[in-house]
Short mmCIF file of C-alpha atoms in Angstrom, two decimals:
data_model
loop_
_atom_site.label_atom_id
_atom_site.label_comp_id
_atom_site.label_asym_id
_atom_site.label_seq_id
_atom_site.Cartn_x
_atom_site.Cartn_y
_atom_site.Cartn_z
CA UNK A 791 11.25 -2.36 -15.99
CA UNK A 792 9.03 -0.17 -18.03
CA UNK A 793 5.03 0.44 -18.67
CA UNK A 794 2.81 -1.46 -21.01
CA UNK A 795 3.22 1.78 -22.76
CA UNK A 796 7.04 1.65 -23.01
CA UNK A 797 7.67 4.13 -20.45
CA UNK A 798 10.68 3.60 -18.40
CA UNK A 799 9.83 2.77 -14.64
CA UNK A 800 13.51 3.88 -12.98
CA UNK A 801 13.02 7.04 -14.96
CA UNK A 802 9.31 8.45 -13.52
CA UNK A 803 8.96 10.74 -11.70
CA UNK A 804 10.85 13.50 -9.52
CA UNK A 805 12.57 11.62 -7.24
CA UNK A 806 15.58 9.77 -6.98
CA UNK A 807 14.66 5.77 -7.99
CA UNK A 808 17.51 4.02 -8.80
CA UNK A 809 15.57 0.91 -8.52
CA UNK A 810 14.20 -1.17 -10.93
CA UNK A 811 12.03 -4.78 -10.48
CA UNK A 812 13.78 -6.69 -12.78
CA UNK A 813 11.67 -8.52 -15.48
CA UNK A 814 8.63 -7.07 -14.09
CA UNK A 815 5.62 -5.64 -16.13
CA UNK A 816 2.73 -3.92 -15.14
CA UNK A 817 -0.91 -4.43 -15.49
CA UNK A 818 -2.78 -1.42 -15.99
CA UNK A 819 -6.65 -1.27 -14.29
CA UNK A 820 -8.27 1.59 -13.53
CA UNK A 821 -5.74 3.98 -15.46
CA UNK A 822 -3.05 2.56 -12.79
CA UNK A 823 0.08 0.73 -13.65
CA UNK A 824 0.03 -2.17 -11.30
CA UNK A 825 3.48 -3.98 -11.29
CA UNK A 826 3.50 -7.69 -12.03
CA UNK A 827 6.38 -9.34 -9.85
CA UNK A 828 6.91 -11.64 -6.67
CA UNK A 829 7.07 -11.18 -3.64
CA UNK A 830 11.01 -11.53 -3.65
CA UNK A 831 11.45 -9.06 -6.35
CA UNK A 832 9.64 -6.23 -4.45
CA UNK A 833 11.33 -6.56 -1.41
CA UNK A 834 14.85 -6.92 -3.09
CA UNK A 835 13.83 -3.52 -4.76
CA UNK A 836 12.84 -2.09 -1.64
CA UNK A 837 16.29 -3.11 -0.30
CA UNK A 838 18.13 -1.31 -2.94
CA UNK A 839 16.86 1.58 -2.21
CA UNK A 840 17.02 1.60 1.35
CA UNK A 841 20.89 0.84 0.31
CA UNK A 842 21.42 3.32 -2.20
CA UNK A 843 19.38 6.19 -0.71
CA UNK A 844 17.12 6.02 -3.01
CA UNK A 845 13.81 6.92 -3.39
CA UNK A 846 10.62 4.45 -3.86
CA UNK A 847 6.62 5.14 -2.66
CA UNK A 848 5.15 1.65 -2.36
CA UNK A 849 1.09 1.31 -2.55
CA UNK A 850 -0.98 -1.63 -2.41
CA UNK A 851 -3.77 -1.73 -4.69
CA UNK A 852 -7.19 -3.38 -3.84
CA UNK A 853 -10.61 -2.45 -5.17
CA UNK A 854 -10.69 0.27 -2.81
CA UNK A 855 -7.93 1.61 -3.57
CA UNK A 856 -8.75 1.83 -7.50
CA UNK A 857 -11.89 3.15 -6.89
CA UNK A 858 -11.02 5.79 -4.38
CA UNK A 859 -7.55 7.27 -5.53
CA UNK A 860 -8.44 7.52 -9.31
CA UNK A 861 -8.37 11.72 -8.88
CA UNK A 862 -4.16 11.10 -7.81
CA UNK A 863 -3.27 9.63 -11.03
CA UNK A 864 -1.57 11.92 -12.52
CA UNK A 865 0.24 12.69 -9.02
CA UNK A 866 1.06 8.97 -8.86
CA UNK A 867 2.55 8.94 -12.79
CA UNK A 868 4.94 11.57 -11.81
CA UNK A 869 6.55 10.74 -8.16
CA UNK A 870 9.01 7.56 -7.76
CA UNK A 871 5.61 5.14 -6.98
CA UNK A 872 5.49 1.29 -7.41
CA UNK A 873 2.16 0.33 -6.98
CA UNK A 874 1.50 -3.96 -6.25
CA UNK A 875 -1.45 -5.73 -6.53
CA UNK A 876 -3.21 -6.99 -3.23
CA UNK A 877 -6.14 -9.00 -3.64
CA UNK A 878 -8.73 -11.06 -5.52
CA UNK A 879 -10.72 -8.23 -7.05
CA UNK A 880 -7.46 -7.15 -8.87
CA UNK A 881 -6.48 -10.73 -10.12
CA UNK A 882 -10.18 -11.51 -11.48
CA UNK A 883 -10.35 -8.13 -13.26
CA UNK A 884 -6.38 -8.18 -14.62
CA UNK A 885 -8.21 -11.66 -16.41
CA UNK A 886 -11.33 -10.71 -17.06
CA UNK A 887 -9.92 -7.69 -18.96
CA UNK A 888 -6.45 -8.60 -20.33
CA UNK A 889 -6.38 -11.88 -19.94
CA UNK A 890 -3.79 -12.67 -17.73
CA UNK A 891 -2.86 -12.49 -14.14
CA UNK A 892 -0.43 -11.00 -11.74
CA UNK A 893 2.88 -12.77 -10.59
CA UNK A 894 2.05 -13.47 -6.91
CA UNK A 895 -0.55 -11.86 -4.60
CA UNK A 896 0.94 -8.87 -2.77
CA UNK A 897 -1.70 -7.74 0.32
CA UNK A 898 0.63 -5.94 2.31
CA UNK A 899 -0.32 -8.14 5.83
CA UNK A 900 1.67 -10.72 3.75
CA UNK A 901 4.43 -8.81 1.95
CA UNK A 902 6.06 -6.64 4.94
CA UNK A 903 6.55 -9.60 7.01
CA UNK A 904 8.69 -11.34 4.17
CA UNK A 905 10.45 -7.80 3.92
CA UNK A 906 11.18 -7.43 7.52
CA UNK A 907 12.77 -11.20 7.61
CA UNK A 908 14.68 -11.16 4.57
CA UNK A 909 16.12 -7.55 5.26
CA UNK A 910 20.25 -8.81 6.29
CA UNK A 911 20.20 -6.22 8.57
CA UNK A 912 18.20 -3.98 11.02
CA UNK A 913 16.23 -1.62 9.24
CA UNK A 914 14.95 1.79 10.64
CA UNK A 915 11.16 2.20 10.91
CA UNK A 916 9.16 5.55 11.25
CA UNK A 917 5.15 4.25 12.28
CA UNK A 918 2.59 7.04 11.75
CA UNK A 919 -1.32 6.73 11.63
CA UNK A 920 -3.98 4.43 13.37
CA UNK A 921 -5.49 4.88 16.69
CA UNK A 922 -3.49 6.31 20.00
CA UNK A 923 -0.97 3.23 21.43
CA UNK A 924 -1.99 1.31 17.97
CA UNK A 925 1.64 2.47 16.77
CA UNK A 926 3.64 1.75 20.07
CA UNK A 927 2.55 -1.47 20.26
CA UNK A 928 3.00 -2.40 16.52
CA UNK A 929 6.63 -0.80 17.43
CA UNK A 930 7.24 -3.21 19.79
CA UNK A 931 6.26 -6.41 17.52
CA UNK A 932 8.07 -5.00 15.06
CA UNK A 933 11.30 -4.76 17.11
CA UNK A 934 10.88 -8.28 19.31
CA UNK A 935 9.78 -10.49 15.90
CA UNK A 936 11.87 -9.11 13.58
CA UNK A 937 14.87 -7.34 15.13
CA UNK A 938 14.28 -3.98 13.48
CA UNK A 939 14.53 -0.52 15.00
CA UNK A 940 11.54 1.61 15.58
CA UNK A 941 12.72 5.42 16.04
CA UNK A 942 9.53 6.78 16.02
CA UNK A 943 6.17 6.88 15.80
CA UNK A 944 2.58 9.20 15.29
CA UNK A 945 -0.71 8.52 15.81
CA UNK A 946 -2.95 9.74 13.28
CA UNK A 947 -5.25 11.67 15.58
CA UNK A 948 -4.24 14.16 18.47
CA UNK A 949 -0.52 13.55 18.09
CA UNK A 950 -0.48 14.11 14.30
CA UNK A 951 -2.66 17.74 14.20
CA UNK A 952 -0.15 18.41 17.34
CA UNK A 953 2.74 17.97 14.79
CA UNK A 954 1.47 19.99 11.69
CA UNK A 955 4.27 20.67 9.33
CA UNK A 956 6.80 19.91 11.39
CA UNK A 957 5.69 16.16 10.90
CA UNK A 958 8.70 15.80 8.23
CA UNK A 959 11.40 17.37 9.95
CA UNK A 960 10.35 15.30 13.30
CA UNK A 961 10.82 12.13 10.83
CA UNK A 962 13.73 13.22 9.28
CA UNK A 963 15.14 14.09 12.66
CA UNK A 964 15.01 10.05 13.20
CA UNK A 965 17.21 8.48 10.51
CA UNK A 966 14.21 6.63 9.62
CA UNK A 967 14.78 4.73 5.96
CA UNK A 968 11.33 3.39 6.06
CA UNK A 969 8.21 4.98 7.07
CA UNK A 970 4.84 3.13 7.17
CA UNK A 971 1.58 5.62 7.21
CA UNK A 972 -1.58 3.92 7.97
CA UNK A 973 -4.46 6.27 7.01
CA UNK A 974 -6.30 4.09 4.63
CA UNK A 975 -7.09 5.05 1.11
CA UNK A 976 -6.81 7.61 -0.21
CA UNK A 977 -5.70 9.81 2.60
CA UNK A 978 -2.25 7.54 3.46
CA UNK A 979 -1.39 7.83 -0.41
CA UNK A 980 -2.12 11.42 -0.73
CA UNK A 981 0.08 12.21 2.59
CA UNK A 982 2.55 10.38 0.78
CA UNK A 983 2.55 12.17 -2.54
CA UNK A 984 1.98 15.16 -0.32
CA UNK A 985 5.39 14.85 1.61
CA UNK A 986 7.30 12.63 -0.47
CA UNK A 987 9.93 15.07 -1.65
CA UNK A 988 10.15 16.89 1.75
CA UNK A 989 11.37 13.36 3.78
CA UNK A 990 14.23 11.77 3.72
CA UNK A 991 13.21 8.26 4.01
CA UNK A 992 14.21 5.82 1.27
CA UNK A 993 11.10 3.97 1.20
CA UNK A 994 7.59 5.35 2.17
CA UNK A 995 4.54 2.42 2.48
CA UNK A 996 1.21 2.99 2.58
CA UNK A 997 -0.54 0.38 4.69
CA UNK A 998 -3.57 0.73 6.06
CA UNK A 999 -4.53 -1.91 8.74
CA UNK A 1000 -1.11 -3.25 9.40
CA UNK A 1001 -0.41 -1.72 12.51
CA UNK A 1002 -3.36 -2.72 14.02
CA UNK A 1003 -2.24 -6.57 12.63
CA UNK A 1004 1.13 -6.14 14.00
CA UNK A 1005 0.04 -4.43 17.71
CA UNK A 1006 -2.67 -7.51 18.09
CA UNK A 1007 -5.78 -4.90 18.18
CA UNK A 1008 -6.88 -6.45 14.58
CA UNK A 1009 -7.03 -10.32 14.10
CA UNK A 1010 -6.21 -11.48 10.71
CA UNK A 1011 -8.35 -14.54 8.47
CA UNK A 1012 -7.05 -18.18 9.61
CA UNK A 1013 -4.50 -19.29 7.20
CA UNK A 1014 -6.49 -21.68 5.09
CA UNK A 1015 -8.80 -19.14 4.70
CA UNK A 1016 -5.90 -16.43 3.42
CA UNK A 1017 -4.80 -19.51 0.78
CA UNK A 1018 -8.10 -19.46 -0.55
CA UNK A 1019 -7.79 -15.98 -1.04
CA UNK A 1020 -11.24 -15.04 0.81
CA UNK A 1021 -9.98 -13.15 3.39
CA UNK A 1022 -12.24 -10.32 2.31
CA UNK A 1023 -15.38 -12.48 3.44
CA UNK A 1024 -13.79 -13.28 6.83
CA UNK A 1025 -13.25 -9.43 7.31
CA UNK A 1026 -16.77 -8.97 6.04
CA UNK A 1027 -17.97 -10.69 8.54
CA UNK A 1028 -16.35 -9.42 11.62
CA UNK A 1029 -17.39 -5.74 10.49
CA UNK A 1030 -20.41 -5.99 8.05
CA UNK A 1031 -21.34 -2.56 8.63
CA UNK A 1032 -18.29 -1.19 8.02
CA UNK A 1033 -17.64 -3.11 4.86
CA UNK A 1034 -20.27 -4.01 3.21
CA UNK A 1035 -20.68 -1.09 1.28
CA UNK A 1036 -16.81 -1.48 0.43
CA UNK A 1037 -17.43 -5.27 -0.86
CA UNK A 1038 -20.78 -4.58 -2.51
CA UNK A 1039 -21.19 -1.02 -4.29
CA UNK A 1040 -17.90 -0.24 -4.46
CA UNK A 1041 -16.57 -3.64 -5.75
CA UNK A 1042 -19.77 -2.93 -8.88
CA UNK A 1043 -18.07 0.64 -8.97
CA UNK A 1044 -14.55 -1.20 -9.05
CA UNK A 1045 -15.49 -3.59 -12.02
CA UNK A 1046 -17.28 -0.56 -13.87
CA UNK A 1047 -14.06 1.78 -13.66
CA UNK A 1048 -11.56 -1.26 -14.64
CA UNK A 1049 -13.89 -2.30 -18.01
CA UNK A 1050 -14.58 1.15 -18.80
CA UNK A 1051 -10.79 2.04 -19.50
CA UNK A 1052 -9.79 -1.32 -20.40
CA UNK A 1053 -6.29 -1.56 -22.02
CA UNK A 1054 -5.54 2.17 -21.96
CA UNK A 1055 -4.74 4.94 -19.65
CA UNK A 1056 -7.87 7.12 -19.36
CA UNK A 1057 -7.80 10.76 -17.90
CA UNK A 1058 -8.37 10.69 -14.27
CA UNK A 1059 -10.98 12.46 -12.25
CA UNK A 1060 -10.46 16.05 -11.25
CA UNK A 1061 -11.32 17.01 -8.04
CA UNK A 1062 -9.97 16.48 -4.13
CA UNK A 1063 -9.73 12.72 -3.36
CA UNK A 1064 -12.43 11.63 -0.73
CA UNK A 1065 -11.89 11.38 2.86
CA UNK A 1066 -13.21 8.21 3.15
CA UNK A 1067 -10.73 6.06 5.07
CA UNK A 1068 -10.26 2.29 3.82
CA UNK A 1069 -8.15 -0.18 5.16
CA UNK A 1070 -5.88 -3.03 3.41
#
């Protein structure tokens, strides 16, 4: 797989990333690469490496996400990162822009439950982030619907400034091959980029809300309203004061960023990536 560019995908980076999405392009918004594939071809990549001992950083990109982890670009264009598109926002500006669209929607709420069922066999998870007992009980799901081992988890509160640096060893300690941090953007993708070379872990996932989906504390959009791809609005309006900023400013922010660098691959901001939390 390589960039719209003509870089080489497998090849970025400092880690190990034997795996490649075959056929797949990438989209670029925002100065990010967003890879073009399905559903199936993700997850079969994300298998590989879990196989092979690879190494591959998955992110999910929605508007906040652009909008929010533009200063890690450069961070992102050198570690093993495949970054998928979640969401409408990304779709209408991939057209609006270059005149095309993505493969297949890839909202992570969606993706890792494909990934958990196709995996042929147990898989060994690592949960870290979200509220106190938000991770336990996601670990539980996790291991009664699909089977998988959970060998440990961390909130992302007490337990985690408990932990300090020793985080990576304590994860490392586990045999975990995939760990799922739930911070929100940007602050689950810069942990990632952060620690990536230091754990072991084949595959690394930045997810925001999905262990509060999986535990039951967060209730997801009805189905039909997922299909019509307005889960945003349903979300909207269970927390309007939490989101509308995020689906009103920042989407007019999101649109701005995405035109102004339109096919090319402008310099990112400098600076510290903000501490504002999102979710997916």
């Amino acid at each position: 797989m390589s960039y719209g560019d003509g870089r080489d995908f497998a090849g970025a980076g400092s880690g190990i990333m034997p795996t490649a999405i075959a056929g797949a392009n990438t989209i670029n918004l925002g100065g990010f690469d967003i890879v073009s594939a399905s559903a199936p071809e993700v997850c079969q990549a994300l298998y590989q490496a879990c196989d092979q001992r690879g190494k591959l950083r998955l992110f999910f990109a929605n508007t906040n996400f652009v909008v929010r982890c533009r200063p890690l670009i450069p961070r992102i264009q050198s570690a093993p990162v495949c970054i998928v598109n979640d969401g409408i926002g990304l779709e209408l500006a991939a057209r609006l822009i270059h005149r095309k669209g993505f493969a297949e929607n890839l909202n992570g709420s969606d993706l890792f439950p494909r990934f958990c069922g196709g995996s042929q066999r147990p898989l060994r998870f690592f949960l870290f982030g979200s509220k106190p007992g938000i991770a336990e009980q996601a670990a539980r799901a996790l291991a009664e619907r699909f089977g998988h081992q959970v060998v440990g988890t961390c909130d992302g509160y007490g337990e985690f400034a408990a932990a300090g640096p020793d985080l990576a060893a304590r994860i490392n300690a586990s045999g975990a091959e995939v760990v799922l941090v739930a911070f929100g953007n940007p602050l689950q993708e810069q942990w990632i980029l952060d620690n990536s070379d230091a754990i072991d872990a084949p595959v690394m996932m930045g997810v925001g809300a999905l262990l509060d989906f999986l535990s039951g504390t967060a209730k997801r959009a009805p189905v039909w309203v997922r299909r019509l791809r307005m889960e945003w609005l349903y979300r909207l309006s269970r927390e309007p004061r939490r989101l509308l900023k995020r689906y009103s400013i920042d989407l007019l922010v999101f649109f701005w960023v995405c035109l102004r660098a339109g096919n090319g691959h402008p310099p990112a901001r400098t600076g510290r990536a903000s501490s504002s939390q999102g979710r997916m």
